[in-house]
Coordinates of C-alpha atoms in Angstrom, one line a residue:
Chain A
X49 CA 52.4 55.0 105.8
X50 CA 52.7 58.6 105.1
X51 CA 53.6 58.0 101.5
X52 CA 50.6 55.8 101.1
X53 CA 48.3 58.5 102.4
X54 CA 49.9 61.0 100.1
X55 CA 49.2 58.8 97.1
X56 CA 45.6 58.4 98.2
X57 CA 45.2 62.0 98.9
X58 CA 46.5 63.1 95.5
X59 CA 43.8 61.0 93.8
X60 CA 41.1 62.3 96.2
X61 CA 42.2 65.9 95.5
X62 CA 42.5 65.6 91.8
X63 CA 39.0 64.0 91.5
X64 CA 37.5 66.3 94.2
X65 CA 34.0 66.4 92.9
X66 CA 33.9 62.6 92.6
X67 CA 35.2 62.4 96.2
X68 CA 32.5 64.7 97.3
X69 CA 29.8 62.5 95.7
X70 CA 31.2 59.5 97.6
X71 CA 31.5 61.3 100.9
X72 CA 28.1 62.9 100.8
X73 CA 26.5 59.7 99.6
X74 CA 28.0 57.9 102.6
X75 CA 26.7 60.7 105.0
X76 CA 23.2 60.4 103.5
X77 CA 23.3 56.6 103.7
X78 CA 24.4 56.6 107.3
X79 CA 21.9 59.3 108.2
X80 CA 19.0 57.4 106.7
X81 CA 20.1 54.4 108.6
X82 CA 20.1 56.3 111.9
X83 CA 16.7 57.7 111.0
X84 CA 15.3 54.2 110.5
X85 CA 17.0 52.3 113.3
X86 CA 17.7 54.8 116.0
X87 CA 14.8 57.3 115.7
X88 CA 12.3 54.9 114.0
X89 CA 11.6 57.4 111.3
X90 CA 10.6 60.0 113.8
X91 CA 13.4 62.3 112.6
X92 CA 13.7 62.5 108.8
X93 CA 16.9 61.1 107.3
X94 CA 17.6 64.3 105.4
X95 CA 17.3 66.3 108.6
X96 CA 19.9 64.1 110.2
X97 CA 22.1 64.3 107.1
X98 CA 21.9 68.1 107.2
X99 CA 22.8 68.2 110.9
X100 CA 25.8 65.9 110.2
X101 CA 26.8 68.3 107.4
X102 CA 26.6 71.3 109.8
X103 CA 28.7 69.4 112.4
X104 CA 31.3 68.5 109.8
X105 CA 31.4 72.2 108.7
X106 CA 32.0 73.2 112.3
X107 CA 34.8 70.6 112.6
X108 CA 36.3 71.8 109.3
X109 CA 36.2 75.4 110.5
X110 CA 38.0 74.6 113.8
X111 CA 40.6 72.4 112.1
X112 CA 41.5 74.6 109.2
X113 CA 40.6 78.0 110.5
X114 CA 38.9 78.6 107.2
X115 CA 35.5 79.9 106.1
X116 CA 34.1 77.1 103.9
X117 CA 33.6 74.4 106.6
X118 CA 34.8 70.9 105.7
X119 CA 35.5 72.1 102.1
X120 CA 38.6 73.9 103.4
X121 CA 40.3 70.5 103.8
X122 CA 42.0 70.1 100.5
X123 CA 40.9 66.6 99.5
X124 CA 37.3 67.5 100.4
X125 CA 37.2 70.8 98.4
X126 CA 34.8 69.1 96.0
X127 CA 32.1 69.3 98.7
X128 CA 32.3 73.1 98.4
X129 CA 31.7 72.8 94.6
X130 CA 28.9 70.3 95.1
X131 CA 27.2 72.5 97.7
X132 CA 28.1 75.8 96.0
X133 CA 25.6 78.2 94.4
X134 CA 26.0 76.7 90.9
X135 CA 24.9 73.2 91.6
X136 CA 22.5 74.3 94.4
X137 CA 20.6 76.6 92.1
X138 CA 20.6 74.1 89.3
X139 CA 19.0 71.5 91.5
X140 CA 16.6 73.9 93.0
X141 CA 15.3 74.9 89.6
X142 CA 15.0 71.2 88.7
X143 CA 12.6 70.7 91.6
X144 CA 10.1 73.0 89.9
X145 CA 9.8 70.4 87.1
X146 CA 6.3 69.0 87.2
X147 CA 4.8 71.8 89.3
X148 CA 1.8 73.4 87.8
X149 CA 1.8 77.1 87.1
X150 CA -1.7 77.7 88.6
X151 CA -0.5 76.6 92.0
X152 CA 2.0 79.4 92.0
X153 CA -0.4 82.0 90.7
X154 CA -3.1 81.2 93.3
X155 CA -0.8 82.2 96.1
X156 CA 0.5 85.3 94.4
X157 CA -0.9 87.8 96.8
X158 CA 0.1 86.0 100.0
X159 CA 3.5 85.4 98.5
X160 CA 4.1 89.1 98.0
X161 CA 2.6 89.9 101.5
X162 CA 5.0 87.3 103.1
X163 CA 8.0 88.7 101.3
X164 CA 7.3 92.3 102.5
X165 CA 6.4 91.2 106.0
X166 CA 9.5 88.9 106.2
X167 CA 12.0 91.6 105.1
X168 CA 10.5 94.4 107.2
X169 CA 10.2 92.3 110.3
X170 CA 13.8 91.0 110.0
X171 CA 15.1 94.5 109.7
X172 CA 12.9 95.7 112.6
X173 CA 14.0 92.9 115.0
X174 CA 17.6 93.1 114.0
X175 CA 17.7 96.8 114.5
X176 CA 16.0 96.7 117.9
X177 CA 18.5 94.0 119.1
X178 CA 21.4 96.0 117.7
X179 CA 20.1 99.0 119.7
X180 CA 19.9 96.9 122.8
X181 CA 23.5 95.9 122.4
X182 CA 24.7 99.5 122.1
X183 CA 24.8 99.9 118.4
X184 CA 22.7 103.0 118.4
X185 CA 23.5 104.7 115.1
X186 CA 21.2 104.3 112.1
X187 CA 23.9 102.8 109.9
X188 CA 24.8 100.0 112.4
X189 CA 21.2 99.3 113.2
X190 CA 20.2 99.0 109.6
X191 CA 23.2 96.8 108.8
X192 CA 22.6 94.3 111.6
X193 CA 18.9 94.4 110.7
X194 CA 20.0 93.4 107.2
X195 CA 22.0 90.5 108.7
X196 CA 18.8 89.4 110.4
X197 CA 17.3 89.2 107.0
X198 CA 20.0 87.2 105.3
X199 CA 23.8 87.0 105.5
X200 CA 23.9 88.6 102.0
X201 CA 21.5 91.5 102.7
X202 CA 23.6 92.5 105.8
X203 CA 27.0 93.1 104.1
X204 CA 25.3 94.6 101.0
X205 CA 23.5 97.1 103.2
X206 CA 26.5 97.7 105.4
X207 CA 28.8 98.3 102.4
X208 CA 26.3 100.6 100.8
X209 CA 25.9 102.7 104.0
X210 CA 29.6 102.6 105.0
X211 CA 29.2 100.5 108.2
X212 CA 32.3 99.4 110.2
X213 CA 33.7 96.0 109.4
X214 CA 32.9 94.8 112.9
X215 CA 29.2 95.6 112.4
X216 CA 29.3 93.9 108.9
X217 CA 30.9 90.8 110.4
X218 CA 28.2 90.8 113.1
X219 CA 25.4 91.1 110.5
X220 CA 26.9 88.1 108.6
X221 CA 27.0 86.1 111.8
X222 CA 23.3 86.9 112.5
X223 CA 22.4 85.8 109.0
X224 CA 24.3 82.6 109.4
X225 CA 22.7 81.8 112.7
X226 CA 19.3 82.4 111.1
X227 CA 20.1 80.1 108.2
X228 CA 21.4 77.3 110.5
X229 CA 18.3 77.6 112.7
X230 CA 15.9 77.5 109.8
X231 CA 17.7 74.4 108.4
X232 CA 17.5 72.5 111.6
X233 CA 14.3 73.7 113.3
X234 CA 11.9 73.6 110.4
X235 CA 11.0 69.9 110.5
X236 CA 10.2 70.2 114.2
X237 CA 7.9 73.3 114.0
X238 CA 6.4 72.3 110.6
X239 CA 3.3 70.8 112.3
X240 CA 2.6 73.8 114.6
X241 CA 2.8 76.4 111.8
X242 CA 0.8 74.3 109.3
X243 CA 3.7 73.8 106.9
X244 CA 2.1 70.9 105.0
X245 CA 0.9 72.4 101.7
X246 CA 2.3 74.4 98.8
X247 CA 0.6 77.6 99.9
X248 CA 2.1 77.7 103.4
X249 CA 5.5 76.6 101.9
X250 CA 5.4 79.6 99.6
X251 CA 4.6 81.9 102.5
X252 CA 7.3 80.2 104.6
X253 CA 9.9 80.9 101.9
X254 CA 8.9 84.6 101.7
X255 CA 9.0 85.1 105.5
X256 CA 12.3 83.3 106.1
X257 CA 14.1 84.4 103.0
X258 CA 17.4 82.6 103.6
X259 CA 17.5 80.4 100.5
X260 CA 19.9 77.9 102.1
X261 CA 17.9 77.7 105.3
X262 CA 14.6 77.4 103.5
X263 CA 15.9 74.8 101.0
X264 CA 17.5 72.7 103.8
X265 CA 14.6 73.1 106.2
X266 CA 11.9 72.2 103.6
X267 CA 14.0 69.3 102.2
X268 CA 14.1 67.9 105.7
X269 CA 10.3 68.4 106.2
X270 CA 8.8 67.4 103.0
X271 CA 10.8 67.3 99.8
X272 CA 7.7 68.2 97.7
X273 CA 7.5 71.6 99.3
X274 CA 11.0 72.7 98.3
X275 CA 10.1 74.3 95.0
X276 CA 7.4 76.5 96.5
X277 CA 9.5 77.8 99.4
X278 CA 12.6 78.3 97.3
X279 CA 10.6 80.2 94.7
X280 CA 9.7 83.1 97.0
X281 CA 12.9 82.9 99.0
X282 CA 15.0 83.8 95.9
X283 CA 13.2 87.2 95.7
X284 CA 13.8 88.0 99.4
X285 CA 17.5 88.8 99.2
X286 CA 17.0 91.1 96.2
X287 CA 14.1 92.9 98.0
X288 CA 16.2 93.2 101.2
X289 CA 19.2 94.6 99.3
X290 CA 16.8 97.1 97.6
X291 CA 14.9 98.3 100.6
X292 CA 17.6 98.1 103.3
X293 CA 20.0 100.8 102.2
X294 CA 17.1 103.0 101.0
X295 CA 13.7 103.1 102.6
X296 CA 14.5 101.2 105.7
X297 CA 17.7 103.2 106.4
X298 CA 15.8 106.5 106.0
X299 CA 13.0 105.3 108.4
X300 CA 15.5 104.1 111.0
X301 CA 17.5 107.3 110.7
X302 CA 14.3 109.4 111.2
X303 CA 13.5 107.4 114.4
X304 CA 16.9 107.4 116.1
X305 CA 18.1 110.7 114.8
X306 CA 21.7 109.8 113.7
Chain B
X12 CA 18.0 61.9 75.2
X13 CA 18.8 62.8 78.8
X14 CA 21.0 65.7 77.7
X15 CA 18.0 67.5 76.2
X16 CA 16.4 67.7 79.6
X17 CA 19.6 68.8 81.3
X18 CA 20.2 71.3 78.6
X19 CA 16.7 72.7 78.9
X20 CA 17.3 73.0 82.7
X21 CA 20.6 74.8 82.1
X22 CA 19.1 77.2 79.6
X23 CA 16.3 78.1 82.0
X24 CA 18.7 78.7 84.8
X25 CA 21.1 80.9 82.7
X26 CA 18.2 82.9 81.2
X27 CA 16.7 83.4 84.7
X28 CA 20.0 84.4 86.2
X29 CA 20.7 86.9 83.4
X30 CA 17.2 88.3 83.8
X31 CA 17.7 88.6 87.6
X32 CA 21.1 90.3 87.1
X33 CA 19.5 92.8 84.6
X34 CA 16.7 93.6 87.1
X35 CA 19.4 94.2 89.7
X36 CA 21.2 96.5 87.3
X37 CA 18.0 98.4 86.4
X38 CA 17.2 99.2 90.1
X39 CA 20.8 99.9 90.9
X40 CA 21.9 97.1 93.2
X41 CA 24.6 94.5 92.7
X42 CA 22.6 91.4 93.4
X43 CA 20.6 88.8 91.5
X44 CA 17.0 89.7 92.0
X45 CA 14.9 86.6 91.8
X46 CA 17.0 84.9 89.1
X47 CA 16.4 81.4 90.4
X48 CA 12.7 82.1 90.8
X49 CA 12.4 83.4 87.2
X50 CA 14.3 80.2 86.0
X51 CA 11.8 78.1 87.9
X52 CA 8.9 79.8 86.2
X53 CA 10.6 79.4 82.8
X54 CA 11.1 75.7 83.4
X55 CA 7.4 75.3 84.5
X56 CA 6.1 77.2 81.5
X57 CA 8.4 75.6 78.8
X58 CA 8.3 72.0 80.1
X59 CA 4.5 72.3 80.4
X60 CA 4.2 73.4 76.8
X61 CA 6.6 70.7 75.6
X62 CA 4.7 68.0 77.5
X63 CA 1.4 69.1 75.9
X64 CA 2.9 69.0 72.4
X65 CA 4.5 65.6 73.1
X66 CA 8.2 66.7 73.0
X67 CA 9.1 65.6 76.5
X68 CA 10.1 61.9 75.9
X69 CA 10.9 59.9 79.0
X70 CA 14.7 60.1 78.7
X71 CA 14.4 63.9 78.3
X72 CA 12.4 64.1 81.5
X73 CA 15.0 61.9 83.3
X74 CA 17.6 64.5 82.3
X75 CA 15.7 67.0 84.6
X76 CA 14.5 64.5 87.2
X77 CA 18.0 63.3 88.1
X78 CA 19.0 66.8 89.2
X79 CA 15.8 67.2 91.2
X80 CA 16.5 63.9 93.0
X81 CA 20.1 64.8 93.7
X82 CA 18.8 67.9 95.5
X83 CA 19.1 66.7 99.1
X84 CA 22.7 65.5 98.8
X85 CA 23.5 68.9 97.4
X86 CA 21.9 70.6 100.4
X87 CA 23.9 68.3 102.7
X88 CA 27.1 69.4 100.9
X89 CA 26.0 73.0 101.2
X90 CA 25.5 72.6 104.9
X91 CA 28.9 71.0 105.2
X92 CA 30.6 74.0 103.5
X93 CA 28.9 76.7 105.6
X94 CA 30.9 78.9 107.9
X95 CA 29.3 77.4 111.1
X96 CA 32.2 78.4 113.3
X97 CA 31.7 82.1 112.4
X98 CA 28.0 81.9 113.1
X99 CA 28.7 80.4 116.6
X100 CA 31.5 82.8 117.5
X101 CA 29.8 85.9 116.1
X102 CA 28.8 87.1 119.5
X103 CA 25.7 87.2 121.6
X104 CA 24.1 90.0 119.6
X105 CA 24.3 88.0 116.4
X106 CA 22.9 84.8 118.0
X107 CA 20.1 86.5 119.7
X108 CA 19.2 88.4 116.5
X109 CA 19.1 85.2 114.6
X110 CA 17.1 83.3 117.2
X111 CA 14.5 86.0 117.7
X112 CA 14.0 86.7 114.0
X113 CA 13.5 82.9 113.3
X114 CA 11.0 82.4 116.0
X115 CA 9.0 85.5 115.0
X116 CA 9.1 84.4 111.3
X117 CA 7.9 80.9 112.2
X118 CA 5.0 82.5 114.1
X119 CA 4.0 84.6 111.2
X120 CA 3.5 81.7 108.8
X121 CA 0.0 80.7 110.1
X122 CA -1.0 84.3 110.3
X123 CA -0.2 85.1 106.7
X124 CA -1.6 81.7 105.5
X125 CA -5.0 82.9 106.6
X126 CA -4.9 85.8 104.1
X127 CA -6.8 84.8 101.0
X128 CA -8.8 81.7 100.1
X129 CA -8.9 78.3 101.6
X130 CA -6.1 75.9 100.8
X131 CA -8.0 72.7 100.6
X132 CA -7.6 72.4 96.9
X133 CA -3.8 72.9 97.0
X134 CA -3.4 70.3 99.8
X135 CA -5.1 67.8 97.6
X136 CA -2.9 68.6 94.5
X137 CA 0.2 68.2 96.7
X138 CA -0.9 64.8 97.9
X139 CA -1.4 63.6 94.3
X140 CA 1.9 65.2 93.0
X141 CA 5.4 63.9 93.4
X142 CA 8.8 65.0 92.4
X143 CA 12.1 63.2 92.4
X144 CA 12.6 60.2 94.7
X145 CA 10.3 59.8 97.6
X146 CA 12.9 60.3 100.4

């Protein structure tokens, strides 16, 4: 029996990307089935599929003690490749195909406003909560504020400012929590916040910033909105990395003193 | 041929990422500033031009559309390879920071949407447009 599994596993591992297509396809198929039969289309199939993905990632993390979710299991490593930055960005860009340029240009101003508001608000909230939890020096507050922006802005800011590794880890965790929440909650709040047109999707992307969260959340809400949100979200991390260790740090240091 | 569309997509992404990297370099941060966004703009511009001049045959378009339709499965794979355990075990401060910032950001969407002109026109263009499969 063990030998049999080893033979199967060697094939799965060698063709890991193909294995990933098969596994993810099955997850999506089951999820759309649940969406239709159990929730009667009240919950979108892709939202269920993303939740199943997150659940599997959690299981993978517990079983393997690794950092890449289910992709840390050797024969499922292809899921990491399939869901990695390379193919994700490739597919995100493809969603822009067929979108008209004037739709983007019309929302230009509100896109910029949402980016600035999103980055500044995340730093502000993150820094205040850090202060509340006893991280009262400007470096830690700015770093955790960066984590509340995205899990890339946090460590980039923390590294630039020389924050402790504990604070950097905390900032990454805050960014991960944000990304998960945006992925799962967006379809539920979409109606309340008017997320049903390209303009609000662009603003949404700029305010949230987490590309993975925005991409997953919009995909589960209305697939046609993905290119608009993803478009602004890709500028967010860059803006956060730019403002965090510079302007925002200087402002926070001026306020708290150290 | 389908590969023409896929190659066009690849060229746009690579050009965008290089541009984003160079912008990062120019402003002194080690990050890709808007590379994917620039790539999307390039694809919109170039494919629009090619369509007008009749160079986007159906098979060529399919070479792009396949990737746009495989987008949700890729997002599922992305979700499955996130460090969820670290997010959950990151401590109360991290979870509260994440929760508060997400709620506040959601609340900001309708506020900023009100800036600028009415969006009736855009709503109607979305309803008539479609990308990828209709899932």
